[in-house]
mmCIF file of C-alpha atoms in Angstrom:
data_model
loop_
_atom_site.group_PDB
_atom_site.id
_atom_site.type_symbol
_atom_site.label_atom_id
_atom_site.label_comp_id
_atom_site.label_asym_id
_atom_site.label_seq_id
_atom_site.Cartn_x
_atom_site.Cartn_y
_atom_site.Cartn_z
ATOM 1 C CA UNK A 1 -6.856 92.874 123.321
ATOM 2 C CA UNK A 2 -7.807 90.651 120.640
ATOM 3 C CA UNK A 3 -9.820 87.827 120.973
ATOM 4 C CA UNK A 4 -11.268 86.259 117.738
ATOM 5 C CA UNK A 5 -9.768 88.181 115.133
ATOM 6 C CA UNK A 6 -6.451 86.619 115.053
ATOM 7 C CA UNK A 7 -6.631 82.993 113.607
ATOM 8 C CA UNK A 8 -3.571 81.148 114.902
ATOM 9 C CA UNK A 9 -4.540 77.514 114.334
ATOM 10 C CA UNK A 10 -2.645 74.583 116.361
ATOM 11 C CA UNK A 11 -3.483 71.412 114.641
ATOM 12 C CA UNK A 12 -3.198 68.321 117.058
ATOM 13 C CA UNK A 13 -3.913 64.571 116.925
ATOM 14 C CA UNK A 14 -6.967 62.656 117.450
ATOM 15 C CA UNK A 15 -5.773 61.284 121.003
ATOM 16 C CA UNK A 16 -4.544 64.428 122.421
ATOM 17 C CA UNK A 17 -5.169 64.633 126.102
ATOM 18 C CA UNK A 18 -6.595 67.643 128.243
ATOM 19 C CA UNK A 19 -3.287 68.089 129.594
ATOM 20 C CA UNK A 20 -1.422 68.766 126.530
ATOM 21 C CA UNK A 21 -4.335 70.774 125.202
ATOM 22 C CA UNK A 22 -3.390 72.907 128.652
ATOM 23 C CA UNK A 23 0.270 73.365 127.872
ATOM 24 C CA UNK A 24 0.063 74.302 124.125
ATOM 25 C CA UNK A 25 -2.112 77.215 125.289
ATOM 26 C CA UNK A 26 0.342 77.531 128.379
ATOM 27 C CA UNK A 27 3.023 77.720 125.670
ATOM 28 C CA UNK A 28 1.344 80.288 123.003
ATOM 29 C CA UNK A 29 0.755 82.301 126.216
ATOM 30 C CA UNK A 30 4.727 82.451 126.624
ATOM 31 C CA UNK A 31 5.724 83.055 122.923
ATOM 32 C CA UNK A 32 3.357 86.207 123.349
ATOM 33 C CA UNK A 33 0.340 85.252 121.134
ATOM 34 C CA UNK A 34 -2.982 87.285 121.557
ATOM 35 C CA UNK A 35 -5.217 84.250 120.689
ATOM 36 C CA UNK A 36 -4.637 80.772 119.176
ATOM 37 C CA UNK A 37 -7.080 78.106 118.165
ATOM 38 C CA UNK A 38 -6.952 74.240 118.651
ATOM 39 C CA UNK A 39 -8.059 72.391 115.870
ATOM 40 C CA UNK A 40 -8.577 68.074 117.161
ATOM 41 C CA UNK A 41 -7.775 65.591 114.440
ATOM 42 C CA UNK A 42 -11.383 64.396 113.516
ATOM 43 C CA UNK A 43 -13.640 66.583 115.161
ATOM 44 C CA UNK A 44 -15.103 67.881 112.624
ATOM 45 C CA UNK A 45 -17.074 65.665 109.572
ATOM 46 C CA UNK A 46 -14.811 66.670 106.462
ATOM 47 C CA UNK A 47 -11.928 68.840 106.576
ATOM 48 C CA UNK A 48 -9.166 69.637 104.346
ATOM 49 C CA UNK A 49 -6.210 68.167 105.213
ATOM 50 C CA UNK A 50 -6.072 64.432 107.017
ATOM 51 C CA UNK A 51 -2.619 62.837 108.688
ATOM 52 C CA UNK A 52 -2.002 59.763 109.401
ATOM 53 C CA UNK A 53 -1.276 58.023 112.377
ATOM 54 C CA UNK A 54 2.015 56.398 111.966
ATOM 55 C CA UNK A 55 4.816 57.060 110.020
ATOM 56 C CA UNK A 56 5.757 55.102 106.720
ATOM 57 C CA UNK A 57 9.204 55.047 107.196
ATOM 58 C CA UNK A 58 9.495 53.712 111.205
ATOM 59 C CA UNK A 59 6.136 53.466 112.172
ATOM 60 C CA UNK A 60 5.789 55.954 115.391
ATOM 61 C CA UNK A 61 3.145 58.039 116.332
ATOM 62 C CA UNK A 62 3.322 61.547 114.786
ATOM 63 C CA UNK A 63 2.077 63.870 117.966
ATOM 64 C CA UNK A 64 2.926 67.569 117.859
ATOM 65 C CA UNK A 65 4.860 68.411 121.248
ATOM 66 C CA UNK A 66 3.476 71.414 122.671
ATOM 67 C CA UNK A 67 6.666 73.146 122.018
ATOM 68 C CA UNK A 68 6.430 72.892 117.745
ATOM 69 C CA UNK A 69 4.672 76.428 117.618
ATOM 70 C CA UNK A 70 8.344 77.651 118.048
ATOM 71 C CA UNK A 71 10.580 75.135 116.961
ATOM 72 C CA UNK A 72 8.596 74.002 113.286
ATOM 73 C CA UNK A 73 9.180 70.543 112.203
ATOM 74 C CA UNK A 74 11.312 70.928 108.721
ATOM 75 C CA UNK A 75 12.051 68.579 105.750
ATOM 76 C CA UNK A 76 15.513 66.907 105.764
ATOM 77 C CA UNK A 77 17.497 67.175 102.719
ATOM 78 C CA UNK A 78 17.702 63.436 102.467
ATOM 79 C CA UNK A 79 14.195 62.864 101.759
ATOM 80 C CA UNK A 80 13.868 65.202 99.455
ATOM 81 C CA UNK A 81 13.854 64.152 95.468
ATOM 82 C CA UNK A 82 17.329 64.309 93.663
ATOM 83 C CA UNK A 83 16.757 67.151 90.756
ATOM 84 C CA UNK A 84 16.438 65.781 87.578
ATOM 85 C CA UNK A 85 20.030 65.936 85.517
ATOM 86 C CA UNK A 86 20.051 68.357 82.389
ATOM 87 C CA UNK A 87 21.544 66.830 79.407
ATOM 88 C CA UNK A 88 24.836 68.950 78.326
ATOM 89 C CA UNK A 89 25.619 70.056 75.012
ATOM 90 C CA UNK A 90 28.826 69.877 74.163
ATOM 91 C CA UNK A 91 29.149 72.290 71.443
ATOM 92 C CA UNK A 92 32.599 72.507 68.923
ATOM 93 C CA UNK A 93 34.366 75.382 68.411
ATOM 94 C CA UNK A 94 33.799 78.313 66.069
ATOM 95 C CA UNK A 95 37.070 77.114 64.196
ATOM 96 C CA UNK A 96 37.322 73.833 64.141
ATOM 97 C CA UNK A 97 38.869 70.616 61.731
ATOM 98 C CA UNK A 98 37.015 68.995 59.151
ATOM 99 C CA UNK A 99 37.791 65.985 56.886
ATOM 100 C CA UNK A 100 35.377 65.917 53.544
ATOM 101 C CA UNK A 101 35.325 62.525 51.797
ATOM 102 C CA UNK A 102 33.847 62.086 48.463
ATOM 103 C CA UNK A 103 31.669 59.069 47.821
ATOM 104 C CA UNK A 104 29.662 57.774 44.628
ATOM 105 C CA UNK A 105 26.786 54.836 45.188
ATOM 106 C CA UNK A 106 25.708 53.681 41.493
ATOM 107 C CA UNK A 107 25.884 57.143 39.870
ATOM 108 C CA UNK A 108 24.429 59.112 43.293
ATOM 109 C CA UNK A 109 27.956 61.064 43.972
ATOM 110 C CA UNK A 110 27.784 62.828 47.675
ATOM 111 C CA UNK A 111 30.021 64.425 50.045
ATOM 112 C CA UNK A 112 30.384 63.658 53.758
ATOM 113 C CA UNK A 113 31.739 66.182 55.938
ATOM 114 C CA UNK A 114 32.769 65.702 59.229
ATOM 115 C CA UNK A 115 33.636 68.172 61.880
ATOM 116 C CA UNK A 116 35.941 67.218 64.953
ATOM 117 C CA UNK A 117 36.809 68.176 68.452
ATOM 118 C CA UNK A 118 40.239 69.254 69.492
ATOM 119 C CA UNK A 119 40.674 65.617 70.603
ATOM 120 C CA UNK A 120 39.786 64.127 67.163
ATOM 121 C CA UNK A 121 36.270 63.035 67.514
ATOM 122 C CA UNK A 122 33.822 63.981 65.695
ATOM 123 C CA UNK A 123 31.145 66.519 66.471
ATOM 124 C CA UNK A 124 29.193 67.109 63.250
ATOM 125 C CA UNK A 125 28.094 65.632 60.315
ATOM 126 C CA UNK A 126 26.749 67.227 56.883
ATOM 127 C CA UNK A 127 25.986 65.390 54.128
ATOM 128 C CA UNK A 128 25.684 66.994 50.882
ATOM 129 C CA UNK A 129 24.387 64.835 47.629
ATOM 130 C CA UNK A 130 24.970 66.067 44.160
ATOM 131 C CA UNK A 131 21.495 66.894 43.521
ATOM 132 C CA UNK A 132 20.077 69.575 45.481
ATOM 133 C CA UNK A 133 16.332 70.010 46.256
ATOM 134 C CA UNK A 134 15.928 66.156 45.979
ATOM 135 C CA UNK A 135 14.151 63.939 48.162
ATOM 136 C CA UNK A 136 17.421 62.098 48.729
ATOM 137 C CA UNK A 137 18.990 65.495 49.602
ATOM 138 C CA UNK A 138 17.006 66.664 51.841
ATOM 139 C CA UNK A 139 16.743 63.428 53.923
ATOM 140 C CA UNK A 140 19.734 63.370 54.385
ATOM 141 C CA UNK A 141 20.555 66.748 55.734
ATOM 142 C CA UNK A 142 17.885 65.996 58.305
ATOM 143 C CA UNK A 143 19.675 62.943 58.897
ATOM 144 C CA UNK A 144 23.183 64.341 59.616
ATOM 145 C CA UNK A 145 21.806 66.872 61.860
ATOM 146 C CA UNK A 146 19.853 64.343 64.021
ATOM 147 C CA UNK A 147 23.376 62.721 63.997
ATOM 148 C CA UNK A 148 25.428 66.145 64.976
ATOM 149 C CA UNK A 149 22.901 66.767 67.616
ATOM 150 C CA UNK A 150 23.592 62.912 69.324
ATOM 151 C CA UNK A 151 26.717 63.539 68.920
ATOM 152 C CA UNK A 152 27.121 66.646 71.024
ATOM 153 C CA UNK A 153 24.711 65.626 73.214
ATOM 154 C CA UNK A 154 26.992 62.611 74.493
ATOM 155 C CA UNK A 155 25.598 59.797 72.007
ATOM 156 C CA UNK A 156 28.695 57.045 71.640
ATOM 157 C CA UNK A 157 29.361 56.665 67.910
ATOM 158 C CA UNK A 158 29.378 53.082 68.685
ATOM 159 C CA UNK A 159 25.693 53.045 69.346
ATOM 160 C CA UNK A 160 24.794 55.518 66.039
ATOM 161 C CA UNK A 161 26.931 52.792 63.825
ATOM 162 C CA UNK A 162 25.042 49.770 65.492
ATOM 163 C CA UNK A 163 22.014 51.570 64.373
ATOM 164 C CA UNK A 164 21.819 52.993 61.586
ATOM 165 C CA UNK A 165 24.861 50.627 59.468
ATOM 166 C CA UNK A 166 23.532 48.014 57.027
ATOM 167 C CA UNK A 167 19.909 49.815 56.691
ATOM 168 C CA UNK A 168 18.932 48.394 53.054
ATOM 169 C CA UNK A 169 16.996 51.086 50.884
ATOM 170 C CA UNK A 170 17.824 52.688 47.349
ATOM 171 C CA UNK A 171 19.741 53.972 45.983
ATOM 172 C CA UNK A 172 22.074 50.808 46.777
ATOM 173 C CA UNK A 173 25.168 49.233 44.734
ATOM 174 C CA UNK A 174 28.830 49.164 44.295
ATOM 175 C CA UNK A 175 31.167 52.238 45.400
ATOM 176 C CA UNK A 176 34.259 53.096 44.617
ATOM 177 C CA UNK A 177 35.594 53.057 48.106
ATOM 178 C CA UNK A 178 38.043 49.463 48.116
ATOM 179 C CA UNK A 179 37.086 49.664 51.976
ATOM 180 C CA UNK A 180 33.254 49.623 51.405
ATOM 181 C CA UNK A 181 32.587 47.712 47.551
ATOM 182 C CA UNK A 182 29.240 47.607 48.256
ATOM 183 C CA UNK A 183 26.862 49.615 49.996
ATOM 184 C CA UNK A 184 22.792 48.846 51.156
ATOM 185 C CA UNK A 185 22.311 52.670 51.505
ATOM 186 C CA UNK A 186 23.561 55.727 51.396
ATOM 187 C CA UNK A 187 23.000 55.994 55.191
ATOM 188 C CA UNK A 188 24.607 52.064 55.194
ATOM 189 C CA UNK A 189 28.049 53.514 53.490
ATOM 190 C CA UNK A 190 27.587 56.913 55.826
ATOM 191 C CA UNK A 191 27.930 54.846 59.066
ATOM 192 C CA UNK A 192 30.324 52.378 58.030
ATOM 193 C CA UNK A 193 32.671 54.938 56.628
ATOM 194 C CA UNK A 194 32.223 56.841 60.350
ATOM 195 C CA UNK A 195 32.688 53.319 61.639
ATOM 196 C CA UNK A 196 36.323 52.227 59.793
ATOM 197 C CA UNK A 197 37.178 56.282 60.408
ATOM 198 C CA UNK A 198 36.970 56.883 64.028
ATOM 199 C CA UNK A 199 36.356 53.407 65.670
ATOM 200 C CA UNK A 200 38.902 50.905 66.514
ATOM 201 C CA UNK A 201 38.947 47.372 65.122
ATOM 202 C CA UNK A 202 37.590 45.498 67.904
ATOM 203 C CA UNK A 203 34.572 48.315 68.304
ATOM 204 C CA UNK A 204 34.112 47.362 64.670
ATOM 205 C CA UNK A 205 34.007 43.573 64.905
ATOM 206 C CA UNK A 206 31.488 43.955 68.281
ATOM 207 C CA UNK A 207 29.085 45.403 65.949
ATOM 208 C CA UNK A 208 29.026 43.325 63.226
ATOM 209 C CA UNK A 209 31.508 45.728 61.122
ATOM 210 C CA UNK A 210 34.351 44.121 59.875
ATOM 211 C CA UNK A 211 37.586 45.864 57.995
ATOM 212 C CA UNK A 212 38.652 43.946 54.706
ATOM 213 C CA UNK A 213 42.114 43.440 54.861
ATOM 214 C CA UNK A 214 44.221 42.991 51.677
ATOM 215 C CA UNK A 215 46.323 39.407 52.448
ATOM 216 C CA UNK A 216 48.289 38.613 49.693
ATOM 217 C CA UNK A 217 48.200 34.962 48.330
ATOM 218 C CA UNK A 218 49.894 32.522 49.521
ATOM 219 C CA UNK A 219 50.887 30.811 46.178
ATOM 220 C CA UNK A 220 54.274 31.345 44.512
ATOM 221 C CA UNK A 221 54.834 32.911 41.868
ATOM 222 C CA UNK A 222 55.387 31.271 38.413
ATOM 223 C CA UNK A 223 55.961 32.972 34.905
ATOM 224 C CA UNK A 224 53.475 32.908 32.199
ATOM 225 C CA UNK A 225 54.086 30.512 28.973
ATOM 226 C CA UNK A 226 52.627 32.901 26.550
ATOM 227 C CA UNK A 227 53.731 36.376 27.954
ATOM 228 C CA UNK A 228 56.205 35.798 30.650
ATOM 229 C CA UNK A 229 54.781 38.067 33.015
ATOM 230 C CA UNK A 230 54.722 36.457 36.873
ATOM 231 C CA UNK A 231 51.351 35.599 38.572
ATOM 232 C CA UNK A 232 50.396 34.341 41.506
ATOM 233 C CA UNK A 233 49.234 30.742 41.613
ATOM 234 C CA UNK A 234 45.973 30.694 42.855
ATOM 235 C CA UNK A 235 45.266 33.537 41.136
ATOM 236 C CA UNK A 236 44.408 34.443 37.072
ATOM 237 C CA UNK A 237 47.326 36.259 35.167
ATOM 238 C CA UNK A 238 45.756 39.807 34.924
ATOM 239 C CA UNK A 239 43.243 40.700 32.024
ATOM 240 C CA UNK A 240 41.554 36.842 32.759
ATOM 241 C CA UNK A 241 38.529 36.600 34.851
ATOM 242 C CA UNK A 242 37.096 33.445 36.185
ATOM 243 C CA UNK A 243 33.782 32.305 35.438
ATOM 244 C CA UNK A 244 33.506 30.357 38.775
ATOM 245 C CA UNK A 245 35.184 32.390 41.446
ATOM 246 C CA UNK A 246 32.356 34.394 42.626
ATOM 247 C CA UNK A 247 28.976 33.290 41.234
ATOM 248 C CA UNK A 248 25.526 33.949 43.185
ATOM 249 C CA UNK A 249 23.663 31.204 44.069
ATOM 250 C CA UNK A 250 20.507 30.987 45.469
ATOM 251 C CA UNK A 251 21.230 28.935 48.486
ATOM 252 C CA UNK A 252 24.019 31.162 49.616
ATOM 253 C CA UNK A 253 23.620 31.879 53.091
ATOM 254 C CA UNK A 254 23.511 34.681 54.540
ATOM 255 C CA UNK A 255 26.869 36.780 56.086
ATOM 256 C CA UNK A 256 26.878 36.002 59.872
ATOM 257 C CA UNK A 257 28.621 39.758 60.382
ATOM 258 C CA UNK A 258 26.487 41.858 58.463
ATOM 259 C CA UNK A 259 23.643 40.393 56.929
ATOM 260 C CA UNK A 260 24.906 40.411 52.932
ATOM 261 C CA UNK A 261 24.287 37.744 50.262
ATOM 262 C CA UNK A 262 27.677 35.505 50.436
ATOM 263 C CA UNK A 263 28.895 34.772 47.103
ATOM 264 C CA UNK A 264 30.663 30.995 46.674
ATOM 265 C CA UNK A 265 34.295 31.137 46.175
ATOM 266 C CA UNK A 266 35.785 27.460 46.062
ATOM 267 C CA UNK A 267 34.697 25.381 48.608
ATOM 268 C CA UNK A 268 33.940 28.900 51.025
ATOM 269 C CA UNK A 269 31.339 31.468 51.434
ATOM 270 C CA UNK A 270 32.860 35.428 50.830
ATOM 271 C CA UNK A 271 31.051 38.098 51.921
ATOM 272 C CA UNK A 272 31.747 41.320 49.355
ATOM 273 C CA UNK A 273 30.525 43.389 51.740
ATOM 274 C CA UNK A 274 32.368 43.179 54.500
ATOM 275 C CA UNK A 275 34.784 40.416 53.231
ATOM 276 C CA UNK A 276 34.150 37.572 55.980
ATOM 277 C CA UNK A 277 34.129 33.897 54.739
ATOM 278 C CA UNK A 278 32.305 30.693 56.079
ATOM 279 C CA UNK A 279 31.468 27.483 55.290
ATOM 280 C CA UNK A 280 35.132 26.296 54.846
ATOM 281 C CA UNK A 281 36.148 22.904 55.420
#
């Protein structure tokens, strides 16, 4: 018979009566315990663990019954915390499509190489510039993998295009792209090139992107005096250029789409960016 070497402790509340006291040892004694210790909320000066008195979720008493020795009070699922999600990767392929497009921004030529899920959208970016070991080379490799990696990790191309299109930085100028005459940055044309690629026209126009369309002029046609060759009306015959058409002026204001320089055209505004016009009457 054991009687002080087993430690079974039997923590109870403040309040607990003589009575209970008497069935918790009334119930060790039937579970077949050799000894058991009660341990009184507060009886001693400091101890380690303190509980309160009412609960924080109803507001009842929390008193042991003399029957929790056998039947333990557990943790509902409900209360516990939801694990944290884990972000998914969704890698492409090991064969997979690819579209390359060439680019060239004021003598800086460059590649952009796009790789795409089975669905079309792209999962990968590399951008390659014609000098290698450059600053401007390496910047942005790092910044087409940041790119690839949002991209895989569920990052809407939307949201990369809102961010990162009409950043303003050299080298900067006119491409040769008719869609994109003039770009802010190489990571300005990157975007916007993504953008008119794999975004629909009304993603385009909610982020300030906007397509240039080719209208033709509404003018007839009449034939030339000199050479006879037909030209549109509102337009120069070809090999004349205006010197009034499109001339910056220093209180042009600014394009409410993307931010450019307009450049006056008649009575308008034109954007040659992204070819929006304002300030017609």
């Amino acid at each position: 018979f054991l009687s002080g070497a087993i430690s079974k402790t039997v923590n109870m509340p403040h309040d607990a009566t003589v009575e209970e006291i008497e069935k918790t040892y009334i119930e060790a004694w039937k579970l077949g315990l050799k000894a058991i210790a009660i341990y009184r909320d507060g009886c001693k000066r400091s101890q380690p663990l303190s509980t309160s008195e009412k609960s924080a979720e109803d507001g009842t008493t929390d008193k042991p019954s003399p029957g929790s020795l056998s039947s333990p009070k557990t943790t509902s699922s409900s209360s516990r915390p939801a694990p944290a999600l884990q972000p998914y990767r969704r890698r492409l392929p090991s064969e997979r499509t690819a579209l390359t497009h060439r680019f060239e921004i004021e003598g800086h030529e460059g590649y952009i190489t796009v790789g795409l899920y089975e669905d079309g959208t792209p999962g990968e970016i590399f951008l390659r510039m014609s000098k290698e070991g450059s600053t401007i080379s390496g910047l942005m490799d790092t910044i087409a993998t940041l790119t690839s990696m949002a991209l895989q990790y569920g990052v809407p191309l939307k949201v990369l295009v809102r961010k990162f299109s009409h950043m303003r930085f050299e080298p900067s100028g006119f491409t040769k792209n008719p869609e994109i005459p003039i770009a802010k940055s190489i990571v300005d044309y990157t975007f916007r090139w993504l953008a008119a690629k794999f975004l629909s026209p009304e993603e385009c126009k909610s982020i300030g992107i906007v397509p240039r369309e080719r209208k033709p002029s509404p003018g007839r046609k009449k034939d030339s005096p000199a050479t006879g060759t037909k030209y549109e009306e509102n337009t120069p015959p070809k090999g004349l250029t205006t010197t009034f058409s499109f001339q910056n002026q220093s209180d042009a204001p600014l394009c409410s789409f993307c931010g450019s320089i307009t450049v006056r055209n008649a009575s308008c505004y034109i954007c040659p960016t992204c070819g929006s016009s304002n300030g017609c009457s």
